Coordinates of C-alpha atoms in Angstrom, one line a residue:
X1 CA 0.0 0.0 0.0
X2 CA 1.4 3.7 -0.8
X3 CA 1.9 6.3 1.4
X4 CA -1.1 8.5 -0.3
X5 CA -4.0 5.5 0.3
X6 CA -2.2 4.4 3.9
X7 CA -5.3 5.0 6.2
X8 CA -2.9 5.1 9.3
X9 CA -0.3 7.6 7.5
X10 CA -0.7 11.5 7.8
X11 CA -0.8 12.9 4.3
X12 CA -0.8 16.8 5.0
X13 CA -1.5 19.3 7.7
X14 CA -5.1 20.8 7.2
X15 CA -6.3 24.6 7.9
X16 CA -6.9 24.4 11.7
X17 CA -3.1 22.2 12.2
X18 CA -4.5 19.3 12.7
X19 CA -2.7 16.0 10.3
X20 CA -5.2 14.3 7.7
X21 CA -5.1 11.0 7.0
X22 CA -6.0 9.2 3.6
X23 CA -9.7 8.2 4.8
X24 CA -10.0 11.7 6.3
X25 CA -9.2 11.7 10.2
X26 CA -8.1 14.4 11.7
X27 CA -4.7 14.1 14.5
X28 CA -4.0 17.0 16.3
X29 CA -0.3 18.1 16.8
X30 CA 0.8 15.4 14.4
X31 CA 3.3 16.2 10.6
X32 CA 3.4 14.7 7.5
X33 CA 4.2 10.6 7.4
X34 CA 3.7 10.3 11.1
X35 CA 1.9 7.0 11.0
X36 CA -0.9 5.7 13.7
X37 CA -0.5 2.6 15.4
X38 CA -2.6 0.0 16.4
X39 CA -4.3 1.8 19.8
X40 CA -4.0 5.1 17.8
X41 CA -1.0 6.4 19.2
X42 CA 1.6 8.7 17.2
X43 CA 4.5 7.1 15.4
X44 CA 6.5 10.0 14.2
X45 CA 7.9 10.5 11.0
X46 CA 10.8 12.6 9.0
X47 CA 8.9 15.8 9.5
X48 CA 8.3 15.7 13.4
X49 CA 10.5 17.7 15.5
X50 CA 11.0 18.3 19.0
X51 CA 9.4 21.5 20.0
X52 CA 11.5 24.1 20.9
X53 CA 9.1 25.7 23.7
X54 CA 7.9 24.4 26.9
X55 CA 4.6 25.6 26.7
X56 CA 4.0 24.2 23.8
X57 CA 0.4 22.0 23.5
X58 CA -0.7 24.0 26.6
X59 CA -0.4 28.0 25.1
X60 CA -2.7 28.7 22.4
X61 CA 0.6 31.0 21.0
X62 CA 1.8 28.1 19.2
X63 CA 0.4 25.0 17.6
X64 CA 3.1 23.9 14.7
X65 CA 5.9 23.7 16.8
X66 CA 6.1 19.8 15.8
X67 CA 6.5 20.8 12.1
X68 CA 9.8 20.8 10.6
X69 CA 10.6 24.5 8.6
X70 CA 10.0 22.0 5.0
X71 CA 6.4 20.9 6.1
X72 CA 5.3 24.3 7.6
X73 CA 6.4 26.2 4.4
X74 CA 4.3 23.4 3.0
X75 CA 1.6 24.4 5.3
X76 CA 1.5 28.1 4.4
X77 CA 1.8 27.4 0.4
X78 CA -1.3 25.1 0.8
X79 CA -3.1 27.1 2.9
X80 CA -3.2 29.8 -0.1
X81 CA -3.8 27.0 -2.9
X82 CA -6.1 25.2 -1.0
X83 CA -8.5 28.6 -0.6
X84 CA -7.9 29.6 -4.1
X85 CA -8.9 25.6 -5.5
X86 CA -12.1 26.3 -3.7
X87 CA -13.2 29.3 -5.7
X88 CA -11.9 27.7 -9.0
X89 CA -8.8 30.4 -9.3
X90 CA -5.2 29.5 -10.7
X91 CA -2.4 31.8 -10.4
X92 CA 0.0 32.5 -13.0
X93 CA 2.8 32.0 -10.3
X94 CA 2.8 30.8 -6.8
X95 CA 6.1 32.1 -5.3
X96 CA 7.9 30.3 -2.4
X97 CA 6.8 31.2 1.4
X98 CA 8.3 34.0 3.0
X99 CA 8.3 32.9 6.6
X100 CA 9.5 34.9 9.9
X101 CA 12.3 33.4 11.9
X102 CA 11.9 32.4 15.7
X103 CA 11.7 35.3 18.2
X104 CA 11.0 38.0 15.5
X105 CA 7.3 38.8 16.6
X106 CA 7.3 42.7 17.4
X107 CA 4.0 42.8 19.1
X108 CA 2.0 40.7 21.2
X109 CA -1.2 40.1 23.4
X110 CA -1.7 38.8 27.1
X111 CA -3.6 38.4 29.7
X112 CA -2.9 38.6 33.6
X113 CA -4.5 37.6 36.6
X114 CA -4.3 36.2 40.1
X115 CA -5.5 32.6 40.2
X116 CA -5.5 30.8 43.6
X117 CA -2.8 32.5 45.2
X118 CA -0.8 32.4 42.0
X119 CA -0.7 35.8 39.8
X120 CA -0.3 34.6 36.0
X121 CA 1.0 36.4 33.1
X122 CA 1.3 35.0 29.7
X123 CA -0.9 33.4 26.4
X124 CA -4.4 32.1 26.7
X125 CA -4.3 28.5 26.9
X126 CA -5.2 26.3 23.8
X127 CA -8.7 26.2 23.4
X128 CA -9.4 27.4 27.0
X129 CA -9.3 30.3 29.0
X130 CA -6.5 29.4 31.0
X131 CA -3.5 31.4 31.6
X132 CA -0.3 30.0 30.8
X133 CA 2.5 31.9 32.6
X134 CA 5.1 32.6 30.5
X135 CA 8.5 31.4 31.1
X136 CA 9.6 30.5 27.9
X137 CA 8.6 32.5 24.4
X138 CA 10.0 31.7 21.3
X139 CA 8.1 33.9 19.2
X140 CA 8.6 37.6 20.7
X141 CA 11.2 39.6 20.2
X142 CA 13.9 39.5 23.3
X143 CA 12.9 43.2 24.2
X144 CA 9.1 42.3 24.7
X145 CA 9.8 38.6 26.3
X146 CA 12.6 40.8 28.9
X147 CA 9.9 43.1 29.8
X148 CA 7.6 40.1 31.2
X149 CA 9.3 39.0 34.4
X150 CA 9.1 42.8 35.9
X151 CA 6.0 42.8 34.5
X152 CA 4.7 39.9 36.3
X153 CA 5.9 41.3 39.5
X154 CA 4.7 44.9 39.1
X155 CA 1.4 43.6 38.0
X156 CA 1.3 41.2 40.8
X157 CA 1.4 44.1 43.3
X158 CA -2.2 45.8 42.5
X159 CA -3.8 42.6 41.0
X160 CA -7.4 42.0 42.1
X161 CA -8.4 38.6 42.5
X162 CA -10.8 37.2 39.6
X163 CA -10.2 40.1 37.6
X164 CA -8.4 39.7 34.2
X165 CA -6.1 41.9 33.2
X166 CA -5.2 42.3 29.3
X167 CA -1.4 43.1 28.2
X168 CA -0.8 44.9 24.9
X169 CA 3.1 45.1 23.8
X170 CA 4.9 46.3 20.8
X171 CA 8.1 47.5 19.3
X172 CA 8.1 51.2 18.8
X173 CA 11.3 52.9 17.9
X174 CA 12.4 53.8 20.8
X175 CA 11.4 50.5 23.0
X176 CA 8.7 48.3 24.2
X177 CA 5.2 50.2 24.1
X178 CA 3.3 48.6 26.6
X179 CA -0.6 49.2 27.7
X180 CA -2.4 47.5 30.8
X181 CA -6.0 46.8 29.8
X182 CA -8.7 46.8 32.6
X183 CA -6.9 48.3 35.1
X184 CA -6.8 52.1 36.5
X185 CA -4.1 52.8 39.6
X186 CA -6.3 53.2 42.6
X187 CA -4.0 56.1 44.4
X188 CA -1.4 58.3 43.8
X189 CA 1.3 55.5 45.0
X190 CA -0.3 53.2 42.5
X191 CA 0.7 55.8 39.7
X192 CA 4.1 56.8 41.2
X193 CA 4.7 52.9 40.9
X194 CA 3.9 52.7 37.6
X195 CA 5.9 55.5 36.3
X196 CA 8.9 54.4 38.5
X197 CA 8.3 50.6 36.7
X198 CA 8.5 52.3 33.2
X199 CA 11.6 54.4 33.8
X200 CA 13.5 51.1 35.7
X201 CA 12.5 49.0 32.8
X202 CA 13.2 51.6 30.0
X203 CA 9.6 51.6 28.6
X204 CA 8.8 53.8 25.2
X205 CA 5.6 53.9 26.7
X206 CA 3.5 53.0 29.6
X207 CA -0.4 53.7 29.2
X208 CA -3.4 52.0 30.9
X209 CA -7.0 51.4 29.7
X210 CA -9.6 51.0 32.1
X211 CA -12.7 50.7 29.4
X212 CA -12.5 54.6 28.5
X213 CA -9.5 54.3 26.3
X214 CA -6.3 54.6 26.7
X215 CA -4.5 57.2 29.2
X216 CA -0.9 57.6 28.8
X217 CA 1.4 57.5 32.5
X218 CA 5.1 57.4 31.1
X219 CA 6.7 58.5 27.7
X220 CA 9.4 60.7 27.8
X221 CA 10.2 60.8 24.3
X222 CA 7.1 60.8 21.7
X223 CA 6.8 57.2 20.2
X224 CA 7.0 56.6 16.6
X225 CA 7.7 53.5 13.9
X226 CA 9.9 54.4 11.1
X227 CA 9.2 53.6 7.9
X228 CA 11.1 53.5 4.6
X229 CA 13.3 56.0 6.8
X230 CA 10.3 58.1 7.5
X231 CA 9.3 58.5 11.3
X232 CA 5.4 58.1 12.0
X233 CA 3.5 58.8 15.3
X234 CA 2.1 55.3 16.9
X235 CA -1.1 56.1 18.7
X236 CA -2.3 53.8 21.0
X237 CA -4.0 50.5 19.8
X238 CA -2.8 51.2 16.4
X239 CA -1.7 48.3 13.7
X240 CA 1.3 47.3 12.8
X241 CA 2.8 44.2 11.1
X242 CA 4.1 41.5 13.3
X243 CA 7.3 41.2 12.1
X244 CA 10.2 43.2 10.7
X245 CA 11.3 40.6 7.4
X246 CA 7.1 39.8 6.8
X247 CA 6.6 43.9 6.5
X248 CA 9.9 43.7 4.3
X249 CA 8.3 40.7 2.5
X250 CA 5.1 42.0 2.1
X251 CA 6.5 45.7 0.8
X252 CA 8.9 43.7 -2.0
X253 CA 5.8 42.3 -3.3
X254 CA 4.2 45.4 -3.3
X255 CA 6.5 47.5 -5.4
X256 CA 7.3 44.3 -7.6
X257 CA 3.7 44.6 -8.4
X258 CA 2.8 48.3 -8.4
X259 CA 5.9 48.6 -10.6
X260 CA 7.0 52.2 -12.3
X261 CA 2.9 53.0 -11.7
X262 CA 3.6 56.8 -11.0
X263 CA 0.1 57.3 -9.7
X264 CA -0.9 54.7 -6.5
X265 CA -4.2 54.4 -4.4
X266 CA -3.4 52.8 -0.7
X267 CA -6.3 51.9 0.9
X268 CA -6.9 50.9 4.1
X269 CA -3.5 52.9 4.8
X270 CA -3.2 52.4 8.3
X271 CA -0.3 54.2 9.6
X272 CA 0.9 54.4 6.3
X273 CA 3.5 50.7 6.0
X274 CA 3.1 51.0 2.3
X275 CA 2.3 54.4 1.5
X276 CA 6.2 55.4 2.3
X277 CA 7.4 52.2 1.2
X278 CA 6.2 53.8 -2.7
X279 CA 9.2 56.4 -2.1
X280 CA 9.9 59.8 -3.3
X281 CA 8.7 59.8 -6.8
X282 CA 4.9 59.2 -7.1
X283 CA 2.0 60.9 -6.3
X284 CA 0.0 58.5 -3.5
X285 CA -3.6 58.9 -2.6
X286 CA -3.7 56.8 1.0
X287 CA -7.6 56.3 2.7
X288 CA -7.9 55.2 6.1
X289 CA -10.8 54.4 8.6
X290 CA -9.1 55.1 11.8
X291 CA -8.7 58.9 12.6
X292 CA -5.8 58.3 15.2
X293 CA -4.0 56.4 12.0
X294 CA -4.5 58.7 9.3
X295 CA -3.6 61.4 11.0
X296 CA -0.3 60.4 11.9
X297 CA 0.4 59.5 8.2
X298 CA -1.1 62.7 7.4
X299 CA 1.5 64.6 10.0
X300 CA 4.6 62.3 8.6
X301 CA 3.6 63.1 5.0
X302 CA 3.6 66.6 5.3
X303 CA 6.9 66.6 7.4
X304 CA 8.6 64.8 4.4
X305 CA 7.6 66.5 1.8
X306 CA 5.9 63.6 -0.1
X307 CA 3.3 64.0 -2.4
X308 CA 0.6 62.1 -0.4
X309 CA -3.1 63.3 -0.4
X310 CA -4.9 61.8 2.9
X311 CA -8.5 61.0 3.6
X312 CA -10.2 60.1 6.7
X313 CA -12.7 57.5 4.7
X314 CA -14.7 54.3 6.0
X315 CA -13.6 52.0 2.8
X316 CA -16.4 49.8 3.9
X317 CA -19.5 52.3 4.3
X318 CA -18.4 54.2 1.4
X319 CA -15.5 52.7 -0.7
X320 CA -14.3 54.6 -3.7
X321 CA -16.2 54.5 -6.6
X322 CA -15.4 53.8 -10.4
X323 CA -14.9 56.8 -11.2
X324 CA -12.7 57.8 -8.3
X325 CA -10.2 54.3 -9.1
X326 CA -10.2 55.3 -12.6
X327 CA -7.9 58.2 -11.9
X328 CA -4.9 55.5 -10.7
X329 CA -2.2 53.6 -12.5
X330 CA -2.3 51.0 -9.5
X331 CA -4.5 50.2 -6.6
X332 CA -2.9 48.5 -3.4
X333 CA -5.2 47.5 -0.6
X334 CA -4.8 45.7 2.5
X335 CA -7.9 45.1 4.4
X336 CA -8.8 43.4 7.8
X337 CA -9.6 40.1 8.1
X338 CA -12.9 39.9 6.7
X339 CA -11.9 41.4 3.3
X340 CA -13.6 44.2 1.5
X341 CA -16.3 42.8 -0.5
X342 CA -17.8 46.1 -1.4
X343 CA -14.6 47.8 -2.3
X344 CA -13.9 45.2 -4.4
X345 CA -17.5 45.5 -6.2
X346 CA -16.3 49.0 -7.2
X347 CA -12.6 47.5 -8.5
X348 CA -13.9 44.9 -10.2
X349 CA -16.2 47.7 -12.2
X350 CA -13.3 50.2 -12.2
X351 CA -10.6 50.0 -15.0
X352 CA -7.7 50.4 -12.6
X353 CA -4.7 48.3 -14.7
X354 CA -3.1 47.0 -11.3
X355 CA -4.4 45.8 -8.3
X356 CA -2.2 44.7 -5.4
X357 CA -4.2 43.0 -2.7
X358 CA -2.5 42.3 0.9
X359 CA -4.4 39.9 2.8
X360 CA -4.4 38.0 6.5
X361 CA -7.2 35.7 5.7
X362 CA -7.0 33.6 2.4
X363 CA -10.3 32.1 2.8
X364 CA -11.8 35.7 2.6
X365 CA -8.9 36.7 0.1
X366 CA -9.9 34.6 -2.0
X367 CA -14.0 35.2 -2.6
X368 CA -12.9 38.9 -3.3
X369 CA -10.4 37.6 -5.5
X370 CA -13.0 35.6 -7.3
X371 CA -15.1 38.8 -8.1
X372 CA -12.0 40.4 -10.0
X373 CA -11.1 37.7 -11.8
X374 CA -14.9 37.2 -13.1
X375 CA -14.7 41.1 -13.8
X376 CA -11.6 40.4 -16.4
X377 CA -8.9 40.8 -14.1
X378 CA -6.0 38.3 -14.2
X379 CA -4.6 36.6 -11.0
X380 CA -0.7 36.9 -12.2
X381 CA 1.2 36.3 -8.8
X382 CA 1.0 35.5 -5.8
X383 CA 3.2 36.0 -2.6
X384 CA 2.6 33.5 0.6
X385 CA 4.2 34.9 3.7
X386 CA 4.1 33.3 6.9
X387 CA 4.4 36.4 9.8
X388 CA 2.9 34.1 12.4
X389 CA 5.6 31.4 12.8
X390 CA 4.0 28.0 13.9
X391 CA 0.5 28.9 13.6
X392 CA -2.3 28.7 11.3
X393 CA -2.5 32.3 10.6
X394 CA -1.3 32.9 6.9
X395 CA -1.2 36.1 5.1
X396 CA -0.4 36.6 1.2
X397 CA 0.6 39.2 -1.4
X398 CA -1.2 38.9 -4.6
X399 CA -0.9 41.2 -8.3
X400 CA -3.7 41.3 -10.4
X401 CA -4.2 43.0 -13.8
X402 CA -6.7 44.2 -16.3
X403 CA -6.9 41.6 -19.2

């Protein structure tokens, strides 16, 4: 019997991580050619590695840790095909995964709270609402993980038993931007401690949210991201890509597909990651939905002298039109996870040459794509890229044009 009709041998990794076998079971946390036994237990195969963290099963951070880097590139190239096979799209070429080394993650979410007698600070737990206190990360960046430990005991100090605290942390350029979620210091010694934790631990920033939004206790210096050498504001929940190579990854695909296009439309601009990236020598029109974010492009435009036009515009209540695409040599756009269905109603109807389309979601990527390509639009490339090492989460770059 082959390998493809063995019942008991794992054939491929599906979209949640679990292993498939030929007649269709499902085997959590198991590779490629692992084989199952006789009382269902895991032989593992050539692909089946040794985990590197020792949370790993338990933190919902992680669940390919078992996959070896040829199987998970795997994983991330079929995660795109298999999305685009159930529309009925081809591409003309399917490049190789771009994926993020360990310990390259630049922002990152936790929660925090006193269970028992024990205060917790770390990942939800897989498939549960357990806390799994971190000891071990192999996914941040050094300069979040080092922040954790003080963290822990700061945080340990005012906790309130059963009450969850969340933990936003991110990279800024000047350090770790940090914000405590569902908390607000009780007293004046409660806010002295704070500020004295952010100066002793060299925070960028140290804010807290108590339901009302975020209220800034520590920066000394204003906090910004840099990009393509131009400095931008960070306001407080604002997006930014994971990693430092996927941005780079996702911005070469970008300009490979945009090309000499002297005339660009970025929407869903965000705090602007591709709208510099287009450089000195074209005329960018860059919409955003959040004020806070457009804004700060706005600011960092006008500082450099670029020739970007801004608008503060809800792409999903009222997406640019045909008429209004029509004006652009290139379209790039690089929605949330759900897609933009209705913006791509008004592409697909538009005569815009070149659409680049950045997506987090293929499953979503590829409906919208399906409504170009029925327009007349040609899928000619497309760029997997695997920000999110060892989980599920797949994004892609993808260049479309006008047949």
């Amino acid at each position: 019997m082959s390998t493809e009709t063995d019942p008991n041998v794992i054939l491929r990794v599906a979209a949640k991580g679990d292993g498939v076998t030929a007649d269709g079971r499902h085997v959590a946390f198991s590779a490629p050619l692992d084989q199952l036994n006789e009382d269902g237990g895991l032989i593992k195969g050539p692909h089946h590695v040794e985990p590197p963290c020792q949370h790993f099963k338990e933190c919902g951070g992680c669940s390919l840790q078992q996959l070896d880097d040829e199987s998970y590139a795997q994983f991330v190239i079929d995660r795109v095909a298999y999305a685009l096979e159930g529309q009925g799209l081809s591409v003309g070429t399917l490049h190789p995964p771009q994926i993020s080394k360990p310990k390259s993650r630049i922002r990152a979410s936790l929660r925090a709270a006193m269970m028992g007698k024990t205060f917790k600070l770390g990942f939800s737990g897989a498939g549960s609402h357990r806390i799994v206190d971190l000891k071990q990360c192999e996914i941040m960046r050094p300069e979040l993980f080092a922040a954790i430990g003080p963290l822990r005991d700061f945080l340990k100090t005012v906790a309130r038993r059963k009450h969850d605290m969340n933990v936003e942390m991110s990279l800024a350029d000047q350090g770790v931007d940090l914000c405590i979620k569902n908390y607000e210091p009780e007293n004046l010694e409660q806010r002295e401690g704070l500020a004295a934790f952010a100066q002793t631990n060299g925070l960028a920033r140290l804010s807290v949210d108590n339901g009302y939004g975020p209220e800034t206790q520590w920066e000394p210096d204003p906090v910004t991201v840099t990009f393509n050498g131009i400095a931008v504001a960070l306001p407080h929940n604002s997006f930014l890509q994971p990693t430092h190579d996927g941005k780079a990854a996702l911005v070469a695909a970008m300009l490979e597909t945009v090309g000499d296009t002297k005339l660009v439309a970025d929407l869903f601009a965000g705090l602007g990651t591709f709208t510099f990236a287009l450089g000195e020598n074209r005329k960018v029109y860059a919409a955003e939905g959040s004020r806070d974010a457009i804004g700060a492009l706005k600011m960092a435009a006008n500082l450099s002298g670029r020739q970007i036009f801004t608008e503060h515009r809800d792409l999903f209540r009222r997406p640019l039109s045909p008429e209004e695409l029509n004006r652009f040599g290139a379209v790039i756009l690089d929605p949330p996870r759900a897609g933009a269905r209705d913006q791509i109603a008004q592409i697909a109807q538009s005569g815009v040459p070149k659409v680049c389309y950045i997506s987090c979601n293929p499953a979503s990527f590829a409906r919208d794509a399906k409504q170009l390509c029925d327009a007349g639009y040609k899928l000619d490339a497309l760029w997997p890229v695997g920000q999110f090492l060892w989980s599920t989460h797949v994004e892609l770059v993808s260049s479309f044009s006008k047949k």
